[in-house]
mmCIF file of C-alpha atoms in Angstrom:
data_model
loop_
_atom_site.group_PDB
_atom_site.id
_atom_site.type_symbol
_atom_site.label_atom_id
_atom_site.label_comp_id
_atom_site.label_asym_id
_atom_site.label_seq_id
_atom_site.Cartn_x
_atom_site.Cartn_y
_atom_site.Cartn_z
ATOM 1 C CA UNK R 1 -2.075 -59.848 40.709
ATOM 2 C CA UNK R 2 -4.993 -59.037 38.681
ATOM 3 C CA UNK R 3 -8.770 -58.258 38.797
ATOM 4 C CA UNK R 4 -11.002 -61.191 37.303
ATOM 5 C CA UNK R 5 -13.945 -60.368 35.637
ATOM 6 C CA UNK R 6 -15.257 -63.771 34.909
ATOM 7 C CA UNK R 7 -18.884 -64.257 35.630
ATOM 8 C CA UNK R 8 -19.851 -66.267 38.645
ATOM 9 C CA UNK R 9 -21.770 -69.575 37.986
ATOM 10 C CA UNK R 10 -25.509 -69.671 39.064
ATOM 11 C CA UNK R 11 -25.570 -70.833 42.130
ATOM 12 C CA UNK R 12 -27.887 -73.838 42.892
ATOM 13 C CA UNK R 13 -29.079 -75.200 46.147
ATOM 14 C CA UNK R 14 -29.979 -78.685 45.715
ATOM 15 C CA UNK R 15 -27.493 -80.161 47.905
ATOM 16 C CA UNK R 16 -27.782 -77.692 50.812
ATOM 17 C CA UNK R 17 -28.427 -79.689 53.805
ATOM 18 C CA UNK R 18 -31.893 -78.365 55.715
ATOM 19 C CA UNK R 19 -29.935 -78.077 59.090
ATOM 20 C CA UNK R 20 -27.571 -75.150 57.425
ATOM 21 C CA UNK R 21 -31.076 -73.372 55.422
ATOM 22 C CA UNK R 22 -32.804 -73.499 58.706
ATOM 23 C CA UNK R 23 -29.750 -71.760 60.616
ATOM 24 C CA UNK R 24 -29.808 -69.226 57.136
ATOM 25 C CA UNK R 25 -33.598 -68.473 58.081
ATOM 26 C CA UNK R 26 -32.944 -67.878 61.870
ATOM 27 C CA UNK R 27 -30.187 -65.472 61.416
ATOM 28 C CA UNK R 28 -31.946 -63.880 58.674
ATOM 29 C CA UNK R 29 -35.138 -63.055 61.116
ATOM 30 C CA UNK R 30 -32.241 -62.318 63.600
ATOM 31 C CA UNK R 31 -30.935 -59.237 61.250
ATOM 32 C CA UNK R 32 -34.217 -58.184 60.581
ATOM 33 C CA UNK R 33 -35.041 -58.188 64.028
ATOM 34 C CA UNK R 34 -32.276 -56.401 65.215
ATOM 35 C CA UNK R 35 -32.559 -53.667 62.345
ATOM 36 C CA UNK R 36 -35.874 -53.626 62.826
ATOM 37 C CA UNK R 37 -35.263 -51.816 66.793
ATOM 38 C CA UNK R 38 -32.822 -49.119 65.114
ATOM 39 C CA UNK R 39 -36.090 -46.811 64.052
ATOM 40 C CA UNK R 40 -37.799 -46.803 67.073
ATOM 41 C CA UNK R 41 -34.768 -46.026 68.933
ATOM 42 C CA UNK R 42 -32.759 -43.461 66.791
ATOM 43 C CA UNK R 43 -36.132 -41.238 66.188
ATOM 44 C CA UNK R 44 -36.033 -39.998 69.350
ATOM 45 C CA UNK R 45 -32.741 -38.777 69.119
ATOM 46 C CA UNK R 46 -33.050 -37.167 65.900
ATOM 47 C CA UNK R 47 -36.494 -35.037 67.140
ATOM 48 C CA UNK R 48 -34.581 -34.397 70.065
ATOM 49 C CA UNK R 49 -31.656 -31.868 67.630
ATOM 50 C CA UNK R 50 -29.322 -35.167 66.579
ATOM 51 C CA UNK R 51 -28.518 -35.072 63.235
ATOM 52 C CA UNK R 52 -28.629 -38.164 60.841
ATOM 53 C CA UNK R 53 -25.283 -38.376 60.088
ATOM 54 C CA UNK R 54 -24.081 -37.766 63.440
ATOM 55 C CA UNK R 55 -26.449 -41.167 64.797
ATOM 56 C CA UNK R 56 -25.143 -42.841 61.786
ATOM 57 C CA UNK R 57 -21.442 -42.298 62.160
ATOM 58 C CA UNK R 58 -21.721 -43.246 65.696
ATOM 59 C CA UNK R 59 -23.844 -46.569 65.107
ATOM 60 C CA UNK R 60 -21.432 -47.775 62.027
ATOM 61 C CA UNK R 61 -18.161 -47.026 63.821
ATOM 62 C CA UNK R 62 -19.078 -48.582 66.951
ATOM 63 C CA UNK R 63 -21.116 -51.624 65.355
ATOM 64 C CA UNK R 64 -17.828 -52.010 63.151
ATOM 65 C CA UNK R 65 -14.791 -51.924 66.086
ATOM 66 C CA UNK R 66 -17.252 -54.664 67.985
ATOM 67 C CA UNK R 67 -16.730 -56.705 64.828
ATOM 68 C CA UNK R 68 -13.223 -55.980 64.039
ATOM 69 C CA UNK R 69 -11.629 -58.651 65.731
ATOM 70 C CA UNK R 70 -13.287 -60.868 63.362
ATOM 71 C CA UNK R 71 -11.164 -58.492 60.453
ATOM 72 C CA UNK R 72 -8.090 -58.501 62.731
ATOM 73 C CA UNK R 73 -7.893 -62.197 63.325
ATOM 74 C CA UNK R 74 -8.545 -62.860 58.785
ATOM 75 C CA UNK R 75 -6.063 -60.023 58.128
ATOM 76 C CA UNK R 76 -3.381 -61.968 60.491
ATOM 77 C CA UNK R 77 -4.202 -65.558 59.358
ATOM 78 C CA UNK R 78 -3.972 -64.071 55.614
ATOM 79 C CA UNK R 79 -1.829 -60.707 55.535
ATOM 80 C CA UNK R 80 -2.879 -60.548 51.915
ATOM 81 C CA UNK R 81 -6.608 -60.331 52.071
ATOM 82 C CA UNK R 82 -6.977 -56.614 51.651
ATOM 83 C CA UNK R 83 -4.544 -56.927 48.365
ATOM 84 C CA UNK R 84 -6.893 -59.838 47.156
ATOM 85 C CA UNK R 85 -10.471 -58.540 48.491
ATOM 86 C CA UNK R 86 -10.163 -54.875 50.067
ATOM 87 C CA UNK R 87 -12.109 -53.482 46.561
ATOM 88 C CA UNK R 88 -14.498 -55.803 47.453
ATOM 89 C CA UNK R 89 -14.902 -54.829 51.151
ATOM 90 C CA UNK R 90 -14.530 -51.300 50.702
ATOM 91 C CA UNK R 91 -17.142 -51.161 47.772
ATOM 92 C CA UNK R 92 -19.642 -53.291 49.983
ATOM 93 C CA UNK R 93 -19.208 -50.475 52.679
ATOM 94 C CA UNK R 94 -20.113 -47.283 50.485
ATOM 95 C CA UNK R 95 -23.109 -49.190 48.839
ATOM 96 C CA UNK R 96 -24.071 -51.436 51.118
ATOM 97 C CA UNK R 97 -23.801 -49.872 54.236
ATOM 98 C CA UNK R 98 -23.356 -46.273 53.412
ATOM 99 C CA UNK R 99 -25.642 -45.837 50.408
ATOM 100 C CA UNK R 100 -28.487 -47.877 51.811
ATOM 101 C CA UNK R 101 -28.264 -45.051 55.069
ATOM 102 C CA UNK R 102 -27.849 -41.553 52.954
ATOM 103 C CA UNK R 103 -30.481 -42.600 50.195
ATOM 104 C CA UNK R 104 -33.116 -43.823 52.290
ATOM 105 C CA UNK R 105 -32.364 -40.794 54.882
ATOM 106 C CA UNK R 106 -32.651 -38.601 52.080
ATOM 107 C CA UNK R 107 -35.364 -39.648 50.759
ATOM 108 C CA UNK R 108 -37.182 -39.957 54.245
ATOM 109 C CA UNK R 109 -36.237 -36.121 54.525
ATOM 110 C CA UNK R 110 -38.536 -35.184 51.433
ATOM 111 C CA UNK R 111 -41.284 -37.541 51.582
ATOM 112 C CA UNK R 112 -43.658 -39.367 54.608
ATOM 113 C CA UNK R 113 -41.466 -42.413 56.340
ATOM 114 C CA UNK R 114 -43.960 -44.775 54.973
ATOM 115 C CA UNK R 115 -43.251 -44.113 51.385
ATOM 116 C CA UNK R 116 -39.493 -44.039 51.758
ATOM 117 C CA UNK R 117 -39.656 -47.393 53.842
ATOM 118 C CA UNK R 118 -41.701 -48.731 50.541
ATOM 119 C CA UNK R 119 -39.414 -47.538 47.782
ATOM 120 C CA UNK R 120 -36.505 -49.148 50.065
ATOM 121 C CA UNK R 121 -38.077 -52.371 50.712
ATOM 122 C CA UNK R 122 -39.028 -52.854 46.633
ATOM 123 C CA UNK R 123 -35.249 -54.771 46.845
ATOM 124 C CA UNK R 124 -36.745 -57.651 46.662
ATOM 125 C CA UNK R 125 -38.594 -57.455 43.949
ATOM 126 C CA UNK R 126 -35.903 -55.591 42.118
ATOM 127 C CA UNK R 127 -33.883 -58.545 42.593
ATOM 128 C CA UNK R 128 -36.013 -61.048 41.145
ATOM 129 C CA UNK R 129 -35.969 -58.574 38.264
ATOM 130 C CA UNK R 130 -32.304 -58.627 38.479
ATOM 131 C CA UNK R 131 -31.955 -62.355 37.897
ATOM 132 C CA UNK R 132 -34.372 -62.945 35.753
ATOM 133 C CA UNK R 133 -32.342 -59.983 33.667
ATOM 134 C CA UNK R 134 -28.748 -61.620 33.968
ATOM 135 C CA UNK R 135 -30.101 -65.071 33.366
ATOM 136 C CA UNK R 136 -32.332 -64.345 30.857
ATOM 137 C CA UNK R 137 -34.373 -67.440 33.388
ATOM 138 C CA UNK R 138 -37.711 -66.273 33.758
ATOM 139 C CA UNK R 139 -38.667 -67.118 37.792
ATOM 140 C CA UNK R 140 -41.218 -69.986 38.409
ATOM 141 C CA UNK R 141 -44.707 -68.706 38.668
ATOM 142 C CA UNK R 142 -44.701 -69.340 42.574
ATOM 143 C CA UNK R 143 -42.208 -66.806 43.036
ATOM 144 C CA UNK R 144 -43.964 -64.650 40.938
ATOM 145 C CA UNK R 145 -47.020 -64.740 42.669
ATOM 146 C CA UNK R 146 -44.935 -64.378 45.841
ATOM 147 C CA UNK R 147 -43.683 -61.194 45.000
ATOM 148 C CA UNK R 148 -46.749 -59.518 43.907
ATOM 149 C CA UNK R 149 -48.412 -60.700 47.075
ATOM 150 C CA UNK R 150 -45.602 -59.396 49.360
ATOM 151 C CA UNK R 151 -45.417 -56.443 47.039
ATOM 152 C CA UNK R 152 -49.116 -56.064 48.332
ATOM 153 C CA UNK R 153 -48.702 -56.416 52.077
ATOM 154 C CA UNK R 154 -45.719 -54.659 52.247
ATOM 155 C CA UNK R 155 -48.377 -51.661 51.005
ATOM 156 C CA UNK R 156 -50.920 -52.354 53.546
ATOM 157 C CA UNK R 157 -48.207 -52.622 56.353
ATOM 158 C CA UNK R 158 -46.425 -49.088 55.229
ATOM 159 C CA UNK R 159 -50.277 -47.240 54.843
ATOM 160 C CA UNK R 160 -48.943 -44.690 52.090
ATOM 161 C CA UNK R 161 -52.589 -43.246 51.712
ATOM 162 C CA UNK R 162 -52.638 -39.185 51.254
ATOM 163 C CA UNK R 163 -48.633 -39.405 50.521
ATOM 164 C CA UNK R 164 -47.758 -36.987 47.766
ATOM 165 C CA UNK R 165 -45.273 -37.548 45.003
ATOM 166 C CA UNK R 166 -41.855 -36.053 45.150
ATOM 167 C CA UNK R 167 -39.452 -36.819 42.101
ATOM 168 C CA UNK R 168 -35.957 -36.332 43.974
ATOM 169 C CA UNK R 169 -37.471 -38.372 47.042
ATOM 170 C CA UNK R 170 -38.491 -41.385 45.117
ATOM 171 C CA UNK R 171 -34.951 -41.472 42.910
ATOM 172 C CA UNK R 172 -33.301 -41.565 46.518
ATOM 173 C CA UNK R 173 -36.132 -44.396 47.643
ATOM 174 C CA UNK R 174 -35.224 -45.869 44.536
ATOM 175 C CA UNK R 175 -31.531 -45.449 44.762
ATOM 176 C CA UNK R 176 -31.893 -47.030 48.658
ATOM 177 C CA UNK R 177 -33.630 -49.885 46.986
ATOM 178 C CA UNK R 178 -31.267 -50.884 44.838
ATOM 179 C CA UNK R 179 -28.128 -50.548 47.312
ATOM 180 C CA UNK R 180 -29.955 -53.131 49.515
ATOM 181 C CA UNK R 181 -30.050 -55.352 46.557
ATOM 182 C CA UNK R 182 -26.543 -54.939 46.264
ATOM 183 C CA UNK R 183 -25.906 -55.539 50.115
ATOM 184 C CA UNK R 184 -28.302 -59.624 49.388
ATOM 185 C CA UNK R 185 -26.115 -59.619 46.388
ATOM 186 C CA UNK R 186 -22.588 -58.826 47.716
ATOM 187 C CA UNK R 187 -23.445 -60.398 50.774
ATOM 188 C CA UNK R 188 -23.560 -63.926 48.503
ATOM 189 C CA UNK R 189 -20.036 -63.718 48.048
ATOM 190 C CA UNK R 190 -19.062 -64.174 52.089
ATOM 191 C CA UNK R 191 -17.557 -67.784 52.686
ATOM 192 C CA UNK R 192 -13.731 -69.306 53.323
ATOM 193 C CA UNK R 193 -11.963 -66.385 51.288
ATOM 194 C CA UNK R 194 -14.215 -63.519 52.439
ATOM 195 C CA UNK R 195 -15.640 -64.561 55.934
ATOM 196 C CA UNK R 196 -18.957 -63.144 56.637
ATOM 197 C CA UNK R 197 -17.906 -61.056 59.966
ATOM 198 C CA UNK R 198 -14.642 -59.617 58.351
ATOM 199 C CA UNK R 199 -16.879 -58.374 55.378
ATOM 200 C CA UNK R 200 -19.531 -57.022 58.108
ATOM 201 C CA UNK R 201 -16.930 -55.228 60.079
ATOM 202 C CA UNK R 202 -14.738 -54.109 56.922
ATOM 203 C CA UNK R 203 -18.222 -52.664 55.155
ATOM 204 C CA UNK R 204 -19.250 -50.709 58.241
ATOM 205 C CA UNK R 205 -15.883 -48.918 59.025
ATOM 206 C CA UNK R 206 -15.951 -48.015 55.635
ATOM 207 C CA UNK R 207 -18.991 -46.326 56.118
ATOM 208 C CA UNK R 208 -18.565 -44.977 59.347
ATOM 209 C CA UNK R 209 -15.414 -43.417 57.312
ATOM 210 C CA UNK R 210 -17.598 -41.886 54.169
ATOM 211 C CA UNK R 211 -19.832 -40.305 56.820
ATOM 212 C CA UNK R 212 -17.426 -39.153 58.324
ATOM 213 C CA UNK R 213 -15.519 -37.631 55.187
ATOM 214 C CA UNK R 214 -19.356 -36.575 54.386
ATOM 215 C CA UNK R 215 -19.904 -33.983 57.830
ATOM 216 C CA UNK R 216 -15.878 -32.784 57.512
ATOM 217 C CA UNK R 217 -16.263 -31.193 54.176
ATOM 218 C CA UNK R 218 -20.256 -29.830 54.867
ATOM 219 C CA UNK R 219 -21.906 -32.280 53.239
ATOM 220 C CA UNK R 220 -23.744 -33.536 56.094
ATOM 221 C CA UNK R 221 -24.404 -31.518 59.301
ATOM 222 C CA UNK R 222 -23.202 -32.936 62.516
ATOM 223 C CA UNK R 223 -24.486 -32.445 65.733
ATOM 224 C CA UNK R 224 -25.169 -34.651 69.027
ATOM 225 C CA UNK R 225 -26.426 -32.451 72.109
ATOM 226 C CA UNK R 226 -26.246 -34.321 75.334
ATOM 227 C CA UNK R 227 -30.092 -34.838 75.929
ATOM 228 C CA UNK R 228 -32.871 -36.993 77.657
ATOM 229 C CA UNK R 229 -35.200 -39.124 75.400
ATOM 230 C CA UNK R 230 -37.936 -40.882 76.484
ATOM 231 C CA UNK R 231 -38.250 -44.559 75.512
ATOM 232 C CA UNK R 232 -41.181 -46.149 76.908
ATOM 233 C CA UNK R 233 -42.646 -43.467 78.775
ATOM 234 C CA UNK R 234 -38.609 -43.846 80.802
ATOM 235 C CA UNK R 235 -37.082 -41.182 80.385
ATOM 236 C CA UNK R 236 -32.898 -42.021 79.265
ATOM 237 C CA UNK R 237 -29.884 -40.538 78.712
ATOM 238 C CA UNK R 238 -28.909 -40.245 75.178
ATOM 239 C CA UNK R 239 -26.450 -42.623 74.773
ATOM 240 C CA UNK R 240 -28.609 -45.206 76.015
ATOM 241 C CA UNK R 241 -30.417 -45.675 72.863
ATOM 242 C CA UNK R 242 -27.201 -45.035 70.860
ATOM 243 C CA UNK R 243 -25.268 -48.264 72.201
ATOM 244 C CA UNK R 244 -28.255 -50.230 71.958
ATOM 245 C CA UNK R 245 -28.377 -49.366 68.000
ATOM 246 C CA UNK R 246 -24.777 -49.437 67.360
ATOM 247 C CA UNK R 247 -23.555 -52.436 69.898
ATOM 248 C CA UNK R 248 -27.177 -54.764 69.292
ATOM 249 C CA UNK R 249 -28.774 -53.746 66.281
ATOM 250 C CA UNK R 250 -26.438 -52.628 64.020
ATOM 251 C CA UNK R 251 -24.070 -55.103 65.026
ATOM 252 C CA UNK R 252 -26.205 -58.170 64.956
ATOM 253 C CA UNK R 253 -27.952 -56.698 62.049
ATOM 254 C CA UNK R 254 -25.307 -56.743 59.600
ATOM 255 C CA UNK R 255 -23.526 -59.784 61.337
ATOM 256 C CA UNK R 256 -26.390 -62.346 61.148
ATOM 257 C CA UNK R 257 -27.328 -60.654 57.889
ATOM 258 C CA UNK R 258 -24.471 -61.469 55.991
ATOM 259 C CA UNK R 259 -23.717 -65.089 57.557
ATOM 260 C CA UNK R 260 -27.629 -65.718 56.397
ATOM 261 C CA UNK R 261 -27.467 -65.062 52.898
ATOM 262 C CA UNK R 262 -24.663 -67.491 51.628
ATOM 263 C CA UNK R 263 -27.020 -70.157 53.428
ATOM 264 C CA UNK R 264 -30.777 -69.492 52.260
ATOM 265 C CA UNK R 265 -29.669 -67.420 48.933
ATOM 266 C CA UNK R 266 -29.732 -63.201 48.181
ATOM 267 C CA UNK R 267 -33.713 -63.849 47.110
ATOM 268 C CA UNK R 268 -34.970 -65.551 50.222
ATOM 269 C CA UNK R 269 -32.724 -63.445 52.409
ATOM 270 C CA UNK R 270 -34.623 -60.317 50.692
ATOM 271 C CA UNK R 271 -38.178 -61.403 51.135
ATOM 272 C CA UNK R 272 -37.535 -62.499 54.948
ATOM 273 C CA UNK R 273 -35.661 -59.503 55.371
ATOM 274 C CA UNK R 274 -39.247 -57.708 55.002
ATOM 275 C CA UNK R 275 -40.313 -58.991 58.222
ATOM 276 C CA UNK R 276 -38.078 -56.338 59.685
ATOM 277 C CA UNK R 277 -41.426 -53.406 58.519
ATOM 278 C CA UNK R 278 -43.079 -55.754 60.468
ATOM 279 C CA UNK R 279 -41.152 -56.243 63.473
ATOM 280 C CA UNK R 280 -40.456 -52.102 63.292
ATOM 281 C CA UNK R 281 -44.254 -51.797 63.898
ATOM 282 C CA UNK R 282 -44.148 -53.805 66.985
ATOM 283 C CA UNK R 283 -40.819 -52.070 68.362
ATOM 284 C CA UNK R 284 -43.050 -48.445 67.664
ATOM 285 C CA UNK R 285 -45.773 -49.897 69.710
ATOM 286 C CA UNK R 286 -43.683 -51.110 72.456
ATOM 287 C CA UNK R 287 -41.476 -48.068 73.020
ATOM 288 C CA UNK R 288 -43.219 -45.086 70.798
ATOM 289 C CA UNK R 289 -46.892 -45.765 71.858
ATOM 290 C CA UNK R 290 -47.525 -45.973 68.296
ATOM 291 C CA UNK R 291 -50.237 -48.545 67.926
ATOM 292 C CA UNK R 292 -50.411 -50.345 64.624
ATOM 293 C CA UNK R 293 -53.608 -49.420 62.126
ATOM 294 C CA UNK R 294 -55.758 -52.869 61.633
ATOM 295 C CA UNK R 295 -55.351 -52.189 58.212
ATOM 296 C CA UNK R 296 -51.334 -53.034 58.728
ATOM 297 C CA UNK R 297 -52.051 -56.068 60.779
ATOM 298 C CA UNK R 298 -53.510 -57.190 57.852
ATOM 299 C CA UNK R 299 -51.147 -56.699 55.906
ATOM 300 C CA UNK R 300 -48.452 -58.315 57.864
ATOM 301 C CA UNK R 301 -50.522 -61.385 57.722
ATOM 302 C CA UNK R 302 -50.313 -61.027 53.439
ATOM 303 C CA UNK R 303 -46.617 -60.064 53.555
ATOM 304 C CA UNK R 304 -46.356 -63.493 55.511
ATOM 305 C CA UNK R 305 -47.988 -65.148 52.858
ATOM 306 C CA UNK R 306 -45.949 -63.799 50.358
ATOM 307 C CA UNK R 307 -42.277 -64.638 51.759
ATOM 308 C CA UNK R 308 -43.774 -68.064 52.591
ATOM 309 C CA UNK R 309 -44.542 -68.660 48.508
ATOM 310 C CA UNK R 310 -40.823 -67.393 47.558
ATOM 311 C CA UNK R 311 -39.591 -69.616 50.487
ATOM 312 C CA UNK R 312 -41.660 -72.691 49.331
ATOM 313 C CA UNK R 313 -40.181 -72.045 45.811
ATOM 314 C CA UNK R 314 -36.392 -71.813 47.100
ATOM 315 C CA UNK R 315 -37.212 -75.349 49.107
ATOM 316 C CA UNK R 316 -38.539 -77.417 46.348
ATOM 317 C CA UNK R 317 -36.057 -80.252 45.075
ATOM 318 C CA UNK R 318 -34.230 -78.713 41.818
ATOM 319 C CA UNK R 319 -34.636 -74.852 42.241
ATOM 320 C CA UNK R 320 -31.846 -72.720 41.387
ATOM 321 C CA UNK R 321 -30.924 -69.777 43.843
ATOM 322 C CA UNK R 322 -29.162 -68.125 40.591
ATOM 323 C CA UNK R 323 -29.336 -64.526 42.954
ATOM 324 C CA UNK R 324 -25.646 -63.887 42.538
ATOM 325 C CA UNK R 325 -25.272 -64.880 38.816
ATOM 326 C CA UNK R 326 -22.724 -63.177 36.199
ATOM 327 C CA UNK R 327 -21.870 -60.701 39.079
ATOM 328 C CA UNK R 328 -18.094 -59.879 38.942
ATOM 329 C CA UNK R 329 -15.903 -62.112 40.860
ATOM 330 C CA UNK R 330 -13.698 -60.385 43.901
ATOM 331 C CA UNK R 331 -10.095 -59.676 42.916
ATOM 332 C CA UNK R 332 -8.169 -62.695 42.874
ATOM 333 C CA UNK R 333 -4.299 -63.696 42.320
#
């Protein structure tokens, strides 16, 4: 058995039926949606003395053994799927899932939310950058413009005005940004060999486990003090937002998120995936009081417009979806 290291063909999309992109698109709003409820509910906890890695252990390992029997049931129908793909698995759960949490966390920890939330969501923008760079295919001017318009709203939405720059912060944002790119971009792979759940619930136990390696040896703190929160002026026990952001969001989250990408493509995924800032704002409103600035509103409306150009592009008859080109293939007999 050996690793191949042959490139993988652009992928093109011409003869994807509509009926599977439109289920790609639903479950793709689905993640964001779902990730998009973690903030609002995990912020509490954390003001009220949890510490990040201690909400993030819990949320992975839980989200992960509610997916496992989807790992269970491919490791029994093929008991040699961790010889062929458990690199593959295990590397998607320290970058994409455990990366994308400690850099973003760390770099929310030296600079304003907003910014880290923007350096983060530059993935997809990275990724067209990414492409273009493997394929040496420069992207139609439509997607272009599409980018630098969402690259625009996603501005507005985040309001960065009066943030101050902070070196270390913006490698982490940086560093977050381009582990989400690698989650669209792994997440490609998912079909027969690798199914979608199995990778979803493989990648977060992994994480759960480098967290968890993380607190035991004092790199991260841990603690989780048995406290109220209060969640739309209700006042909850503490594990009540906890299983709603490891069993829903989380869960769903990375579950519709990687069964969406093989469907609609790692680009599209990553510009609809920025309707989660968006659907964050609302979730803040709803349960934070946090009412949105009109200035973000607008923006929201030009982040739309943006993801609807890069969508338009990924529609028309002939496009390529080249987002997992030349990428290394998973190991393989």
């Amino acid at each position: 058995m050996s690793l191949s290291t042959a490139p993988l063909p652009i992928v093109r999309e011409t003869a994807v039926p509509a009926t599977r992109s439109m289920s790609g698109l639903i479950m793709a709003l689905t993640s964001a949606l779902a990730f998009a409820s973690s903030g609002p509910f995990v912020k509490p906890l954390i003001e009220a003395g949890w510490s990040v890695g201690a909400a993030l252990l819990v949320r992975m390992a839980i989200a992960g053994l509610v997916l496992s029997p989807a790992l269970i049931r491919v490791l029994r129908r093929s008991p040699g799927f961790l010889h062929r793909h458990g690199l593959f698995v295990v590397g998607f759960g320290v970058v994409a899932v455990a990366g994308i949490q400690l850099f973003y966390f760390s770099a929310m920890s030296r600079m304003p939310v907003a910014v880290a939330l923007l350096l983060q969501y530059l993935a997809p923008v990275l990724l067209v950058g990414f492409v273009w760079f493997r394929t040496r295919r420069a992207p139609s001017p439509i997607v272009l413009t599409g980018s630098a318009v969402a690259l625009i709203g996603l501005v507005l939405v985040v309001d960065i005005s009066g943030a101050r720059f902070d070196l270390l912060g913006t490698v982490f944002g940086l560093a977050a940004a381009v582990c989400t790119v690698a989650f669209f971009v792994l997440s490609a792979r998912a079909g027969d060999e690798i199914p979608p759940l199995a990778l979803a619930a493989g990648g977060l136990l992994t994480g759960a486990a480098v967290i968890g390696g993380l607190m035991l040896i004092g790199v991260l703190p841990f603690a989780a003090p048995m406290v109220s929160v209060e969640l739309a002026g209700v006042q909850v026990a503490w594990f009540v937002p906890l299983l709603w952001v490891a069993a829903v969001a989380t869960t769903l989250g990375y579950a519709f998120g990687v069964m969406a990408v093989p469907r609609i493509g790692s680009r599209v995924a990553s510009f609809v995936g920025l309707s989660e800032v968006l659907f964050a704002l609302a979730f803040a409103w709803l349960f934070l009081g946090e009412v949105p600035a009109p200035i973000q509103l607008v923006g929201g409306a030009v982040l739309l417009v943006g993801v609807v150009l890069v969508r338009s592009e990924a529609d028309s008859p002939g496009s390529p979806r080249g987002e997992a080109a030349s990428l290394p293939a998973a190991p393989a007999p």
